[in-house]
């Protein structure tokens, strides 16, 4: 059976490790959205690597960066070079769709300029050029990978994009072509046969249509986009929803269960909550059950996976948001008042108190937690 892995909060839930775990029973790992603004931390044996564009997987998998993904060629080539030290044959198993949108220095510059202009209303983007690349593509002036097969055509498109953006650097086309040459032979839509694992990015609450707009990402994060974003079909699939035992968020936007002061700092240190892509400290808060239920329903999740359960070990009490004063409306989340109850903490994951915590989540979300992850490596996970 095919699988789709998505995050059920605001990203950074630990999806990379879950994909790595599930990759053992799949042939293809497919990225279908996002770009280098996503960071999946994965351990390949004893080697830690942050995947920004390359799908998580092992030497048994074929990897496909499909058309819904935004590609920064410099980042992609850097990752290929890094992971080739672990899997020397990686390029033979990697394919990149020619329909992928290309992030250029123009969009990165635009990203910074737009955020600066917004001032106090900035959304806290990663500065990787994601939003402007999607915007330029919608305006039919963006660059796709297939444009790089024709040098003269590419230079015309780059000149137009630069003129529209008031960007003066004329060396961009040559830089793009230089990077493109390194992966040119891997740019094609492959014939995908065998079981597929679709790897999502960010989290459901960052989806531009179903999340906390305008504090969202620029490409869809819901699992139903996997097929549109990849161009692939699936006869039968299951959705895996990943969430932390608490909640985190990077950047601006509403966060009803956020913890401030010493308690927030303590949780951040316990969980090493700093962005894999930007290094920014993440905002931390208690688990939000209404939010988790909303994201699970929108995603039609079949299985839940809890990560970082061990981070809360040893706390005297643990906060749980059980309700709001009114129904969740994502764009109005900042106006909702959460009801937070405190449950008795647990010593370790064998404690009855932790079992009670699990049961409370499953009862509210009406889905079973199939795996519990308690550390960074692939082996540090158990099935329930």
GROMACS .gro file of C-alpha atoms in nm:
model
  384
    1UNK     CA    1   0.000   0.000   0.000
    2UNK     CA    2   0.118   0.354  -0.076
    3UNK     CA    3   0.162   0.604   0.207
    4UNK     CA    4   0.147   0.980   0.258
    5UNK     CA    5   0.329   1.135   0.554
    6UNK     CA    6   0.218   1.482   0.667
    7UNK     CA    7   0.270   1.703   0.971
    8UNK     CA    8  -0.035   1.783   1.184
    9UNK     CA    9   0.089   2.100   1.354
   10UNK     CA   10   0.300   2.391   1.226
   11UNK     CA   11   0.582   2.183   1.083
   12UNK     CA   12   0.896   2.048   1.252
   13UNK     CA   13   0.706   1.746   1.385
   14UNK     CA   14   0.978   1.494   1.297
   15UNK     CA   15   0.841   1.376   0.962
   16UNK     CA   16   1.184   1.296   0.821
   17UNK     CA   17   1.248   1.024   1.075
   18UNK     CA   18   0.902   0.875   1.016
   19UNK     CA   19   0.960   0.873   0.639
   20UNK     CA   20   1.294   0.704   0.698
   21UNK     CA   21   1.123   0.439   0.911
   22UNK     CA   22   0.845   0.373   0.660
   23UNK     CA   23   1.081   0.385   0.361
   24UNK     CA   24   1.185   0.025   0.437
   25UNK     CA   25   0.852  -0.099   0.304
   26UNK     CA   26   0.835   0.132  -0.001
   27UNK     CA   27   1.028   0.150  -0.327
   28UNK     CA   28   0.982   0.519  -0.413
   29UNK     CA   29   1.006   0.826  -0.189
   30UNK     CA   30   0.841   1.128  -0.354
   31UNK     CA   31   0.851   1.495  -0.253
   32UNK     CA   32   0.534   1.667  -0.373
   33UNK     CA   33   0.543   2.021  -0.230
   34UNK     CA   34   0.750   2.284  -0.055
   35UNK     CA   35   1.110   2.367  -0.127
   36UNK     CA   36   1.435   2.433   0.061
   37UNK     CA   37   1.231   2.610   0.330
   38UNK     CA   38   1.165   2.261   0.467
   39UNK     CA   39   1.424   2.079   0.676
   40UNK     CA   40   1.394   1.709   0.759
   41UNK     CA   41   1.665   1.592   0.999
   42UNK     CA   42   1.753   1.229   0.929
   43UNK     CA   43   2.020   0.994   1.060
   44UNK     CA   44   2.176   0.767   0.799
   45UNK     CA   45   2.346   0.523   1.032
   46UNK     CA   46   2.553   0.749   1.255
   47UNK     CA   47   2.558   1.037   1.007
   48UNK     CA   48   2.318   1.325   1.064
   49UNK     CA   49   2.187   1.510   0.760
   50UNK     CA   50   1.925   1.778   0.710
   51UNK     CA   51   1.728   1.713   0.392
   52UNK     CA   52   1.595   2.035   0.238
   53UNK     CA   53   1.512   1.898  -0.105
   54UNK     CA   54   1.625   1.537  -0.128
   55UNK     CA   55   1.355   1.296  -0.010
   56UNK     CA   56   1.442   1.096   0.301
   57UNK     CA   57   1.526   0.736   0.222
   58UNK     CA   58   1.791   0.466   0.216
   59UNK     CA   59   2.007   0.292  -0.043
   60UNK     CA   60   1.704   0.075  -0.121
   61UNK     CA   61   1.484   0.362  -0.244
   62UNK     CA   62   1.435   0.553  -0.566
   63UNK     CA   63   1.390   0.925  -0.500
   64UNK     CA   64   1.171   1.163  -0.698
   65UNK     CA   65   1.147   1.539  -0.655
   66UNK     CA   66   0.818   1.590  -0.833
   67UNK     CA   67   0.660   1.890  -1.005
   68UNK     CA   68   0.497   2.041  -0.696
   69UNK     CA   69   0.838   2.104  -0.539
   70UNK     CA   70   1.034   2.429  -0.571
   71UNK     CA   71   1.401   2.369  -0.647
   72UNK     CA   72   1.706   2.573  -0.552
   73UNK     CA   73   1.974   2.419  -0.775
   74UNK     CA   74   2.265   2.521  -0.553
   75UNK     CA   75   2.100   2.365  -0.248
   76UNK     CA   76   2.010   2.049  -0.438
   77UNK     CA   77   2.362   1.997  -0.571
   78UNK     CA   78   2.508   2.058  -0.227
   79UNK     CA   79   2.282   1.792  -0.076
   80UNK     CA   80   2.364   1.544  -0.352
   81UNK     CA   81   2.733   1.597  -0.288
   82UNK     CA   82   2.686   1.548   0.086
   83UNK     CA   83   2.472   1.235   0.071
   84UNK     CA   84   2.693   1.080  -0.200
   85UNK     CA   85   2.947   1.021   0.078
   86UNK     CA   86   2.691   0.786   0.234
   87UNK     CA   87   2.522   0.649  -0.080
   88UNK     CA   88   2.769   0.678  -0.374
   89UNK     CA   89   2.503   0.568  -0.625
   90UNK     CA   90   2.247   0.829  -0.515
   91UNK     CA   91   2.229   1.008  -0.852
   92UNK     CA   92   2.142   0.685  -1.029
   93UNK     CA   93   1.833   0.656  -0.807
   94UNK     CA   94   1.733   1.024  -0.814
   95UNK     CA   95   1.492   1.193  -1.054
   96UNK     CA   96   1.378   1.556  -1.068
   97UNK     CA   97   1.071   1.662  -1.262
   98UNK     CA   98   1.136   1.913  -1.543
   99UNK     CA   99   0.817   2.091  -1.431
  100UNK     CA  100   0.970   2.195  -1.096
  101UNK     CA  101   0.976   2.568  -1.037
  102UNK     CA  102   1.327   2.710  -0.999
  103UNK     CA  103   1.418   2.952  -0.721
  104UNK     CA  104   1.660   3.217  -0.846
  105UNK     CA  105   1.854   3.490  -0.663
  106UNK     CA  106   1.582   3.729  -0.782
  107UNK     CA  107   1.315   3.557  -0.571
  108UNK     CA  108   1.542   3.541  -0.267
  109UNK     CA  109   1.600   3.914  -0.297
  110UNK     CA  110   1.228   3.973  -0.341
  111UNK     CA  111   1.154   3.763  -0.033
  112UNK     CA  112   1.373   3.978   0.190
  113UNK     CA  113   1.246   4.304   0.042
  114UNK     CA  114   0.879   4.206   0.082
  115UNK     CA  115   0.925   4.096   0.444
  116UNK     CA  116   1.108   4.420   0.523
  117UNK     CA  117   0.831   4.627   0.366
  118UNK     CA  118   0.567   4.445   0.572
  119UNK     CA  119   0.739   4.551   0.893
  120UNK     CA  120   0.536   4.443   1.196
  121UNK     CA  121   0.304   4.248   0.964
  122UNK     CA  122   0.581   4.021   0.834
  123UNK     CA  123   0.506   3.649   0.855
  124UNK     CA  124   0.860   3.538   0.935
  125UNK     CA  125   0.949   3.351   0.616
  126UNK     CA  126   1.270   3.151   0.587
  127UNK     CA  127   1.397   3.397   0.325
  128UNK     CA  128   1.450   3.115   0.076
  129UNK     CA  129   1.244   3.279  -0.200
  130UNK     CA  130   0.950   3.040  -0.181
  131UNK     CA  131   0.660   3.289  -0.189
  132UNK     CA  132   0.801   3.507  -0.469
  133UNK     CA  133   0.878   3.197  -0.679
  134UNK     CA  134   0.516   3.082  -0.650
  135UNK     CA  135   0.397   3.438  -0.723
  136UNK     CA  136   0.620   3.476  -1.030
  137UNK     CA  137   0.505   3.138  -1.156
  138UNK     CA  138   0.142   3.248  -1.120
  139UNK     CA  139   0.230   3.559  -1.321
  140UNK     CA  140   0.376   3.333  -1.594
  141UNK     CA  141   0.723   3.484  -1.562
  142UNK     CA  142   0.876   3.218  -1.337
  143UNK     CA  143   1.152   2.976  -1.436
  144UNK     CA  144   1.086   2.602  -1.466
  145UNK     CA  145   1.358   2.339  -1.495
  146UNK     CA  146   1.258   2.264  -1.855
  147UNK     CA  147   1.351   2.624  -1.942
  148UNK     CA  148   1.716   2.543  -1.871
  149UNK     CA  149   1.743   2.299  -2.160
  150UNK     CA  150   1.748   2.599  -2.400
  151UNK     CA  151   2.013   2.859  -2.306
  152UNK     CA  152   1.879   3.139  -2.526
  153UNK     CA  153   1.523   3.084  -2.406
  154UNK     CA  154   1.640   3.085  -2.044
  155UNK     CA  155   1.829   3.412  -2.082
  156UNK     CA  156   1.522   3.577  -2.231
  157UNK     CA  157   1.309   3.461  -1.939
  158UNK     CA  158   1.567   3.567  -1.681
  159UNK     CA  159   1.598   3.913  -1.842
  160UNK     CA  160   1.220   3.954  -1.830
  161UNK     CA  161   1.199   3.839  -1.468
  162UNK     CA  162   1.484   4.072  -1.370
  163UNK     CA  163   1.321   4.366  -1.548
  164UNK     CA  164   0.984   4.307  -1.385
  165UNK     CA  165   1.152   4.273  -1.046
  166UNK     CA  166   1.387   4.572  -1.088
  167UNK     CA  167   1.680   4.339  -1.029
  168UNK     CA  168   2.004   4.446  -1.194
  169UNK     CA  169   2.234   4.140  -1.181
  170UNK     CA  170   2.281   4.002  -1.534
  171UNK     CA  171   2.485   3.691  -1.442
  172UNK     CA  172   2.194   3.485  -1.308
  173UNK     CA  173   2.132   3.278  -1.623
  174UNK     CA  174   2.495   3.164  -1.637
  175UNK     CA  175   2.487   3.069  -1.268
  176UNK     CA  176   2.169   2.867  -1.315
  177UNK     CA  177   2.305   2.688  -1.621
  178UNK     CA  178   2.626   2.600  -1.438
  179UNK     CA  179   2.429   2.438  -1.155
  180UNK     CA  180   2.186   2.275  -1.397
  181UNK     CA  181   2.465   2.096  -1.585
  182UNK     CA  182   2.543   1.895  -1.270
  183UNK     CA  183   2.198   1.733  -1.260
  184UNK     CA  184   2.080   1.773  -1.620
  185UNK     CA  185   2.078   1.398  -1.687
  186UNK     CA  186   1.849   1.339  -1.385
  187UNK     CA  187   1.584   1.590  -1.490
  188UNK     CA  188   1.301   1.376  -1.623
  189UNK     CA  189   0.970   1.231  -1.506
  190UNK     CA  190   1.044   0.864  -1.434
  191UNK     CA  191   0.820   0.563  -1.473
  192UNK     CA  192   0.718   0.500  -1.113
  193UNK     CA  193   0.636   0.138  -1.030
  194UNK     CA  194   0.608  -0.022  -0.689
  195UNK     CA  195   0.497   0.116  -0.356
  196UNK     CA  196   0.522   0.493  -0.312
  197UNK     CA  197   0.577   0.697   0.001
  198UNK     CA  198   0.478   1.062  -0.050
  199UNK     CA  199   0.680   1.290   0.177
  200UNK     CA  200   0.500   1.603   0.293
  201UNK     CA  201   0.659   1.924   0.417
  202UNK     CA  202   0.572   2.179   0.686
  203UNK     CA  203   0.240   2.115   0.864
  204UNK     CA  204  -0.134   2.126   0.802
  205UNK     CA  205  -0.171   2.452   0.996
  206UNK     CA  206   0.064   2.615   0.744
  207UNK     CA  207  -0.142   2.514   0.441
  208UNK     CA  208  -0.227   2.829   0.240
  209UNK     CA  209  -0.594   2.730   0.211
  210UNK     CA  210  -0.660   2.540   0.535
  211UNK     CA  211  -0.407   2.693   0.774
  212UNK     CA  212  -0.369   3.014   0.974
  213UNK     CA  213  -0.359   3.251   0.675
  214UNK     CA  214  -0.171   3.480   0.620
  215UNK     CA  215   0.079   3.311   0.851
  216UNK     CA  216   0.122   3.011   0.623
  217UNK     CA  217   0.360   2.867   0.366
  218UNK     CA  218   0.314   2.908  -0.009
  219UNK     CA  219   0.247   2.555  -0.130
  220UNK     CA  220  -0.022   2.309  -0.013
  221UNK     CA  221   0.062   2.077   0.275
  222UNK     CA  222  -0.253   1.862   0.284
  223UNK     CA  223  -0.218   1.499   0.170
  224UNK     CA  224  -0.473   1.533  -0.110
  225UNK     CA  225  -0.219   1.755  -0.291
  226UNK     CA  226   0.023   1.462  -0.313
  227UNK     CA  227  -0.130   1.337  -0.637
  228UNK     CA  228  -0.174   1.676  -0.804
  229UNK     CA  229   0.171   1.789  -0.692
  230UNK     CA  230   0.346   1.472  -0.806
  231UNK     CA  231   0.150   1.383  -1.118
  232UNK     CA  232   0.122   1.028  -0.982
  233UNK     CA  233  -0.180   0.814  -0.902
  234UNK     CA  234  -0.247   0.566  -0.625
  235UNK     CA  235  -0.508   0.294  -0.616
  236UNK     CA  236  -0.486   0.246  -0.241
  237UNK     CA  237  -0.304   0.454   0.018
  238UNK     CA  238  -0.296   0.542   0.387
  239UNK     CA  239  -0.220   0.875   0.553
  240UNK     CA  240   0.023   0.901   0.842
  241UNK     CA  241  -0.013   1.214   1.057
  242UNK     CA  242   0.290   1.314   1.263
  243UNK     CA  243   0.272   1.535   1.571
  244UNK     CA  244   0.482   1.624   1.873
  245UNK     CA  245   0.384   1.548   2.232
  246UNK     CA  246   0.378   1.928   2.263
  247UNK     CA  247   0.351   2.201   1.999
  248UNK     CA  248   0.602   2.431   1.829
  249UNK     CA  249   0.587   2.706   1.573
  250UNK     CA  250   0.850   2.910   1.384
  251UNK     CA  251   0.778   3.264   1.271
  252UNK     CA  252   0.478   3.485   1.334
  253UNK     CA  253   0.115   3.387   1.371
  254UNK     CA  254  -0.140   3.277   1.632
  255UNK     CA  255  -0.033   3.011   1.880
  256UNK     CA  256  -0.297   2.973   2.156
  257UNK     CA  257  -0.106   2.723   2.373
  258UNK     CA  258   0.229   2.902   2.358
  259UNK     CA  259   0.431   2.897   2.680
  260UNK     CA  260   0.627   3.209   2.772
  261UNK     CA  261   0.905   3.282   3.019
  262UNK     CA  262   1.116   3.020   3.196
  263UNK     CA  263   0.876   2.733   3.125
  264UNK     CA  264   0.888   2.804   2.752
  265UNK     CA  265   1.266   2.835   2.756
  266UNK     CA  266   1.293   2.506   2.946
  267UNK     CA  267   1.080   2.320   2.693
  268UNK     CA  268   1.280   2.471   2.406
  269UNK     CA  269   1.606   2.352   2.561
  270UNK     CA  270   1.467   2.008   2.643
  271UNK     CA  271   1.356   1.953   2.285
  272UNK     CA  272   1.647   2.137   2.117
  273UNK     CA  273   1.382   2.341   1.941
  274UNK     CA  274   1.578   2.539   1.687
  275UNK     CA  275   1.487   2.543   1.317
  276UNK     CA  276   1.666   2.288   1.098
  277UNK     CA  277   1.654   2.532   0.807
  278UNK     CA  278   1.705   2.872   0.973
  279UNK     CA  279   1.841   2.791   1.317
  280UNK     CA  280   1.578   3.020   1.468
  281UNK     CA  281   1.446   2.929   1.815
  282UNK     CA  282   1.101   2.774   1.788
  283UNK     CA  283   0.808   2.899   1.990
  284UNK     CA  284   0.693   2.621   2.223
  285UNK     CA  285   0.358   2.536   2.378
  286UNK     CA  286   0.142   2.258   2.518
  287UNK     CA  287  -0.030   2.006   2.294
  288UNK     CA  288  -0.350   2.140   2.138
  289UNK     CA  289  -0.612   1.867   2.100
  290UNK     CA  290  -0.879   2.070   1.912
  291UNK     CA  291  -0.611   2.180   1.665
  292UNK     CA  292  -0.485   1.823   1.632
  293UNK     CA  293  -0.839   1.698   1.571
  294UNK     CA  294  -0.897   1.968   1.307
  295UNK     CA  295  -0.575   1.881   1.122
  296UNK     CA  296  -0.643   1.508   1.142
  297UNK     CA  297  -0.992   1.551   0.999
  298UNK     CA  298  -0.878   1.780   0.717
  299UNK     CA  299  -0.609   1.526   0.631
  300UNK     CA  300  -0.833   1.222   0.672
  301UNK     CA  301  -0.553   1.062   0.873
  302UNK     CA  302  -0.544   0.685   0.913
  303UNK     CA  303  -0.256   0.654   1.161
  304UNK     CA  304  -0.103   0.890   1.417
  305UNK     CA  305   0.266   0.907   1.506
  306UNK     CA  306   0.377   1.092   1.819
  307UNK     CA  307   0.733   1.226   1.827
  308UNK     CA  308   0.954   1.371   2.102
  309UNK     CA  309   0.751   1.198   2.372
  310UNK     CA  310   1.064   1.167   2.587
  311UNK     CA  311   1.116   1.545   2.595
  312UNK     CA  312   0.840   1.573   2.857
  313UNK     CA  313   0.987   1.300   3.078
  314UNK     CA  314   1.035   1.418   3.436
  315UNK     CA  315   0.798   1.715   3.425
  316UNK     CA  316   0.577   1.747   3.734
  317UNK     CA  317   0.277   1.837   3.521
  318UNK     CA  318   0.196   1.858   3.150
  319UNK     CA  319  -0.048   2.101   2.990
  320UNK     CA  320  -0.317   1.985   2.750
  321UNK     CA  321  -0.552   2.216   2.559
  322UNK     CA  322  -0.885   2.034   2.563
  323UNK     CA  323  -1.117   2.295   2.410
  324UNK     CA  324  -1.173   2.652   2.290
  325UNK     CA  325  -1.451   2.896   2.365
  326UNK     CA  326  -1.578   2.849   2.008
  327UNK     CA  327  -1.525   2.636   1.700
  328UNK     CA  328  -1.181   2.643   1.536
  329UNK     CA  329  -1.158   2.881   1.242
  330UNK     CA  330  -0.789   2.879   1.138
  331UNK     CA  331  -0.773   3.239   1.016
  332UNK     CA  332  -0.933   3.353   1.343
  333UNK     CA  333  -0.732   3.125   1.573
  334UNK     CA  334  -0.573   3.421   1.750
  335UNK     CA  335  -0.907   3.529   1.895
  336UNK     CA  336  -0.991   3.191   2.050
  337UNK     CA  337  -0.951   3.129   2.421
  338UNK     CA  338  -0.806   2.788   2.505
  339UNK     CA  339  -0.900   2.579   2.807
  340UNK     CA  340  -0.584   2.412   2.933
  341UNK     CA  341  -0.588   2.133   3.187
  342UNK     CA  342  -0.280   1.996   3.358
  343UNK     CA  343  -0.225   1.624   3.391
  344UNK     CA  344   0.026   1.450   3.611
  345UNK     CA  345   0.368   1.417   3.449
  346UNK     CA  346   0.554   1.092   3.397
  347UNK     CA  347   0.896   0.959   3.482
  348UNK     CA  348   0.945   0.764   3.160
  349UNK     CA  349   0.746   0.626   2.869
  350UNK     CA  350   0.665   0.307   3.061
  351UNK     CA  351   0.480   0.508   3.325
  352UNK     CA  352   0.104   0.471   3.360
  353UNK     CA  353   0.077   0.851   3.350
  354UNK     CA  354   0.217   0.852   2.997
  355UNK     CA  355  -0.031   0.581   2.898
  356UNK     CA  356  -0.310   0.803   3.031
  357UNK     CA  357  -0.175   1.095   2.825
  358UNK     CA  358  -0.180   0.877   2.511
  359UNK     CA  359  -0.535   0.761   2.582
  360UNK     CA  360  -0.660   1.118   2.628
  361UNK     CA  361  -0.520   1.219   2.288
  362UNK     CA  362  -0.665   0.916   2.112
  363UNK     CA  363  -1.006   0.971   2.272
  364UNK     CA  364  -1.021   1.335   2.162
  365UNK     CA  365  -0.884   1.289   1.810
  366UNK     CA  366  -1.067   0.957   1.762
  367UNK     CA  367  -0.766   0.792   1.603
  368UNK     CA  368  -0.503   0.552   1.727
  369UNK     CA  369  -0.140   0.646   1.786
  370UNK     CA  370   0.043   0.364   1.610
  371UNK     CA  371   0.403   0.472   1.675
  372UNK     CA  372   0.573   0.668   1.951
  373UNK     CA  373   0.914   0.821   1.876
  374UNK     CA  374   1.147   0.907   2.161
  375UNK     CA  375   1.480   1.006   2.007
  376UNK     CA  376   1.650   1.121   1.687
  377UNK     CA  377   1.762   0.789   1.538
  378UNK     CA  378   1.540   0.563   1.329
  379UNK     CA  379   1.558   0.284   1.588
  380UNK     CA  380   1.423   0.502   1.870
  381UNK     CA  381   1.059   0.439   1.801
  382UNK     CA  382   0.812   0.176   1.919
  383UNK     CA  383   0.487   0.042   1.783
  384UNK     CA  384   0.177   0.028   1.998
   0.00000   0.00000   0.00000
